[in-house]
Amino acid sequence: MPKSSAKDFATEMYYEGLYFAEKSKNEEELTLKRRFSRYAIISYATSFEALLNYYLRKETSELKGNQYKDVFNYLEYGRPRYEPPHILNTVRSKLELLGKLTKGDSVAVIKSDAFHTFEEDVIHLRNNILHYAHGNFSEVYGETLHRSAAKGAVATQNLLAEMKEQLNVIPPTFFGVMKRQTNE
């Protein structure tokens, strides 16, 4: 079986996010609408993290005397051979590391409106879905879910546009990233 890359996986998951967001938008039956919205959110988050991991693997593979060898080994070979290093625990910590590796401005990315929106609309909600607690019921089952699913693609594109500008990374063309957009 041919080896697939994180970029390929990011592509697939992004298109799944688009597909399920559209299904949610057109669905009237509430149970199905929630299912489609949840999967859209999870897909956008997974797509973004796969792409972020691709950038990190690429940057750490090019280092000699690599102080981030544990990062590279985990991203290249995965479990069970390697456990994820703590520096890969959050999207925020991954962005900080990517900034160090590219000599870019990760602080500007993390403080940006694009990151804040992505974190709230995609990452925070994905975490509430995957680590469900009754206190998150209204967010996971309410209108926030559907709004976030509808805005997920633009939130992802805007964050990648910010990263392109601040971290010197080139987003794949399938994300449609050129400049920041609005949801209107």
Tab-separated table of C-alpha atoms in Angstrom:
chain	number	residue	atom	x	y	z
A	1	MET	CA	0.000	0.000	0.000
A	2	PRO	CA	1.459	3.434	-0.917
A	3	LYS	CA	2.375	5.702	1.948
A	4	SER	CA	0.100	8.706	2.257
A	5	SER	CA	1.314	12.016	3.601
A	6	ALA	CA	-0.073	14.328	6.239
A	7	LYS	CA	-0.846	16.727	3.387
A	8	ASP	CA	-3.005	14.056	1.722
A	9	PHE	CA	-4.806	13.410	4.992
A	10	ALA	CA	-5.237	17.156	5.587
A	11	THR	CA	-6.780	17.440	2.129
A	12	GLU	CA	-9.221	14.593	2.695
A	13	MET	CA	-10.291	15.864	6.096
A	14	TYR	CA	-10.735	19.434	4.851
A	15	TYR	CA	-13.000	18.263	2.027
A	16	GLU	CA	-14.926	16.117	4.485
A	17	GLY	CA	-15.418	19.210	6.630
A	18	LEU	CA	-16.785	21.090	3.614
A	19	TYR	CA	-19.019	18.165	2.698
A	20	PHE	CA	-20.508	17.724	6.165
A	21	ALA	CA	-20.923	21.477	6.730
A	22	GLU	CA	-22.955	21.615	3.515
A	23	LYS	CA	-24.987	18.555	4.573
A	24	SER	CA	-25.685	20.229	7.923
A	25	LYS	CA	-26.724	23.482	6.276
A	26	ASN	CA	-29.280	21.673	4.103
A	27	GLU	CA	-30.555	19.230	6.732
A	28	GLU	CA	-33.813	19.894	8.573
A	29	GLU	CA	-33.920	16.824	10.814
A	30	LEU	CA	-32.157	17.940	14.012
A	31	THR	CA	-30.358	14.690	14.880
A	32	LEU	CA	-28.796	14.466	11.434
A	33	LYS	CA	-28.007	18.206	11.401
A	34	ARG	CA	-26.083	17.810	14.690
A	35	ARG	CA	-24.253	14.736	13.381
A	36	PHE	CA	-23.162	16.539	10.227
A	37	SER	CA	-22.112	19.660	12.168
A	38	ARG	CA	-20.074	17.644	14.682
A	39	TYR	CA	-18.255	15.793	11.936
A	40	ALA	CA	-17.557	19.041	10.045
A	41	ILE	CA	-15.940	20.542	13.172
A	42	ILE	CA	-13.885	17.418	13.877
A	43	SER	CA	-12.805	17.277	10.220
A	44	TYR	CA	-11.632	20.904	10.095
A	45	ALA	CA	-9.662	20.479	13.329
A	46	THR	CA	-8.104	17.225	12.151
A	47	SER	CA	-7.222	18.710	8.778
A	48	PHE	CA	-5.520	21.704	10.350
A	49	GLU	CA	-3.552	19.624	12.862
A	50	ALA	CA	-2.428	17.198	10.147
A	51	LEU	CA	-1.115	20.134	8.142
A	52	LEU	CA	0.527	21.651	11.223
A	53	ASN	CA	2.203	18.297	11.934
A	54	TYR	CA	3.352	18.145	8.307
A	55	TYR	CA	5.069	21.540	8.700
A	56	LEU	CA	6.668	20.479	11.980
A	57	ARG	CA	7.915	17.184	10.560
A	58	LYS	CA	9.359	18.965	7.531
A	59	GLU	CA	11.100	21.615	9.639
A	60	THR	CA	12.519	19.158	12.191
A	61	SER	CA	13.725	16.745	9.494
A	62	GLU	CA	15.948	19.481	8.056
A	63	LEU	CA	17.773	20.197	11.329
A	64	LYS	CA	21.244	18.776	11.950
A	65	GLY	CA	22.086	17.779	15.535
A	66	ASN	CA	18.379	17.990	16.017
A	67	GLN	CA	17.286	19.118	19.464
A	68	TYR	CA	13.738	18.256	18.331
A	69	LYS	CA	14.536	14.675	17.307
A	70	ASP	CA	11.718	13.418	19.559
A	71	VAL	CA	9.259	15.613	17.642
A	72	PHE	CA	10.529	14.367	14.287
A	73	ASN	CA	10.545	10.701	15.361
A	74	TYR	CA	6.977	10.849	16.643
A	75	LEU	CA	5.675	12.686	13.563
A	76	GLU	CA	7.598	10.427	11.176
A	77	TYR	CA	7.059	7.024	12.819
A	78	GLY	CA	4.238	7.509	15.340
A	79	ARG	CA	3.030	5.101	17.934
A	80	PRO	CA	3.848	2.551	19.229
A	81	ARG	CA	7.531	3.271	18.489
A	82	TYR	CA	7.402	6.808	19.869
A	83	GLU	CA	5.194	8.645	22.303
A	84	PRO	CA	4.145	12.215	21.489
A	85	PRO	CA	6.415	14.771	23.159
A	86	HIS	CA	4.677	17.238	25.475
A	87	ILE	CA	5.521	20.096	23.130
A	88	LEU	CA	2.909	18.644	20.750
A	89	ASN	CA	0.069	18.639	23.299
A	90	THR	CA	-1.831	21.662	21.978
A	91	VAL	CA	-2.332	23.607	18.773
A	92	ARG	CA	-0.914	26.636	20.566
A	93	SER	CA	2.303	24.829	21.576
A	94	LYS	CA	2.697	23.443	18.055
A	95	LEU	CA	2.369	26.949	16.607
A	96	GLU	CA	4.958	28.241	19.086
A	97	LEU	CA	7.377	25.496	18.025
A	98	LEU	CA	6.727	26.153	14.340
A	99	GLY	CA	7.521	29.823	14.932
A	100	LYS	CA	10.876	28.881	16.475
A	101	LEU	CA	11.683	26.520	13.623
A	102	THR	CA	10.756	28.935	10.821
A	103	LYS	CA	12.058	31.995	12.677
A	104	GLY	CA	8.573	33.387	12.237
A	105	ASP	CA	6.335	35.306	14.604
A	106	SER	CA	4.170	32.709	16.352
A	107	VAL	CA	3.150	35.286	18.978
A	108	ALA	CA	1.536	37.382	16.232
A	109	VAL	CA	-0.329	34.294	15.000
A	110	ILE	CA	-1.532	33.318	18.480
A	111	LYS	CA	-2.667	36.881	19.252
A	112	SER	CA	-4.424	37.267	15.898
A	113	ASP	CA	-8.173	37.402	15.388
A	114	ALA	CA	-7.763	34.493	12.977
A	115	PHE	CA	-6.324	32.239	15.696
A	116	HIS	CA	-8.869	33.364	18.282
A	117	THR	CA	-11.745	32.618	15.899
A	118	PHE	CA	-10.318	29.241	14.886
A	119	GLU	CA	-9.652	28.319	18.498
A	120	GLU	CA	-13.216	29.210	19.552
A	121	ASP	CA	-15.122	27.943	16.515
A	122	VAL	CA	-13.130	24.804	15.790
A	123	ILE	CA	-10.610	23.685	18.430
A	124	HIS	CA	-12.623	24.534	21.556
A	125	LEU	CA	-15.770	22.972	20.146
A	126	ARG	CA	-13.875	19.900	18.868
A	127	ASN	CA	-12.509	19.406	22.385
A	128	ASN	CA	-16.000	19.735	23.877
A	129	ILE	CA	-17.298	17.130	21.429
A	130	LEU	CA	-14.463	14.644	21.951
A	131	HIS	CA	-14.202	15.170	25.724
A	132	TYR	CA	-17.913	15.558	26.363
A	133	ALA	CA	-19.166	16.667	29.761
A	134	HIS	CA	-22.762	17.456	30.643
A	135	GLY	CA	-21.817	21.086	31.340
A	136	ASN	CA	-21.012	21.440	27.621
A	137	PHE	CA	-24.429	20.151	26.536
A	138	SER	CA	-25.790	23.456	25.251
A	139	GLU	CA	-22.648	24.193	23.243
A	140	VAL	CA	-22.343	20.712	21.768
A	141	TYR	CA	-26.063	20.459	20.977
A	142	GLY	CA	-27.041	24.071	20.410
A	143	GLU	CA	-26.796	26.624	17.644
A	144	THR	CA	-23.098	27.217	18.410
A	145	LEU	CA	-22.406	23.845	16.828
A	146	HIS	CA	-24.154	24.713	13.562
A	147	ARG	CA	-22.691	28.230	13.345
A	148	SER	CA	-19.191	26.897	13.929
A	149	ALA	CA	-19.618	24.160	11.320
A	150	ALA	CA	-20.753	26.780	8.811
A	151	LYS	CA	-17.777	29.042	9.640
A	152	GLY	CA	-15.125	26.315	9.943
A	153	ALA	CA	-13.728	26.516	6.410
A	154	VAL	CA	-13.255	30.290	6.520
A	155	ALA	CA	-11.799	30.090	10.040
A	156	THR	CA	-9.280	27.501	8.812
A	157	GLN	CA	-8.411	29.522	5.707
A	158	ASN	CA	-7.938	32.723	7.712
A	159	LEU	CA	-5.623	31.048	10.203
A	160	LEU	CA	-3.570	29.562	7.376
A	161	ALA	CA	-3.367	33.005	5.727
A	162	GLU	CA	-2.060	34.397	9.027
A	163	MET	CA	0.476	31.555	9.273
A	164	LYS	CA	1.587	32.129	5.697
A	165	GLU	CA	2.242	35.773	6.527
A	166	GLN	CA	3.844	35.307	9.964
A	167	LEU	CA	5.449	31.849	9.868
A	168	ASN	CA	6.582	31.652	6.239
A	169	VAL	CA	4.675	28.456	5.450
A	170	ILE	CA	2.945	27.751	2.163
A	171	PRO	CA	-0.575	26.347	2.595
A	172	PRO	CA	-1.636	23.787	-0.011
A	173	THR	CA	-3.823	25.285	-2.719
A	174	PHE	CA	-6.821	23.143	-1.798
A	175	PHE	CA	-7.435	25.369	1.232
A	176	GLY	CA	-8.022	28.327	-1.081
A	177	VAL	CA	-5.803	30.566	1.058
A	178	MET	CA	-4.874	33.869	-0.473
A	179	LYS	CA	-5.937	36.513	2.008
A	180	ARG	CA	-8.182	36.670	5.042
A	181	GLN	CA	-11.897	36.321	4.343
A	182	THR	CA	-15.191	36.955	6.071
A	183	ASN	CA	-18.156	34.597	6.362
A	184	GLU	CA	-20.464	36.931	4.502
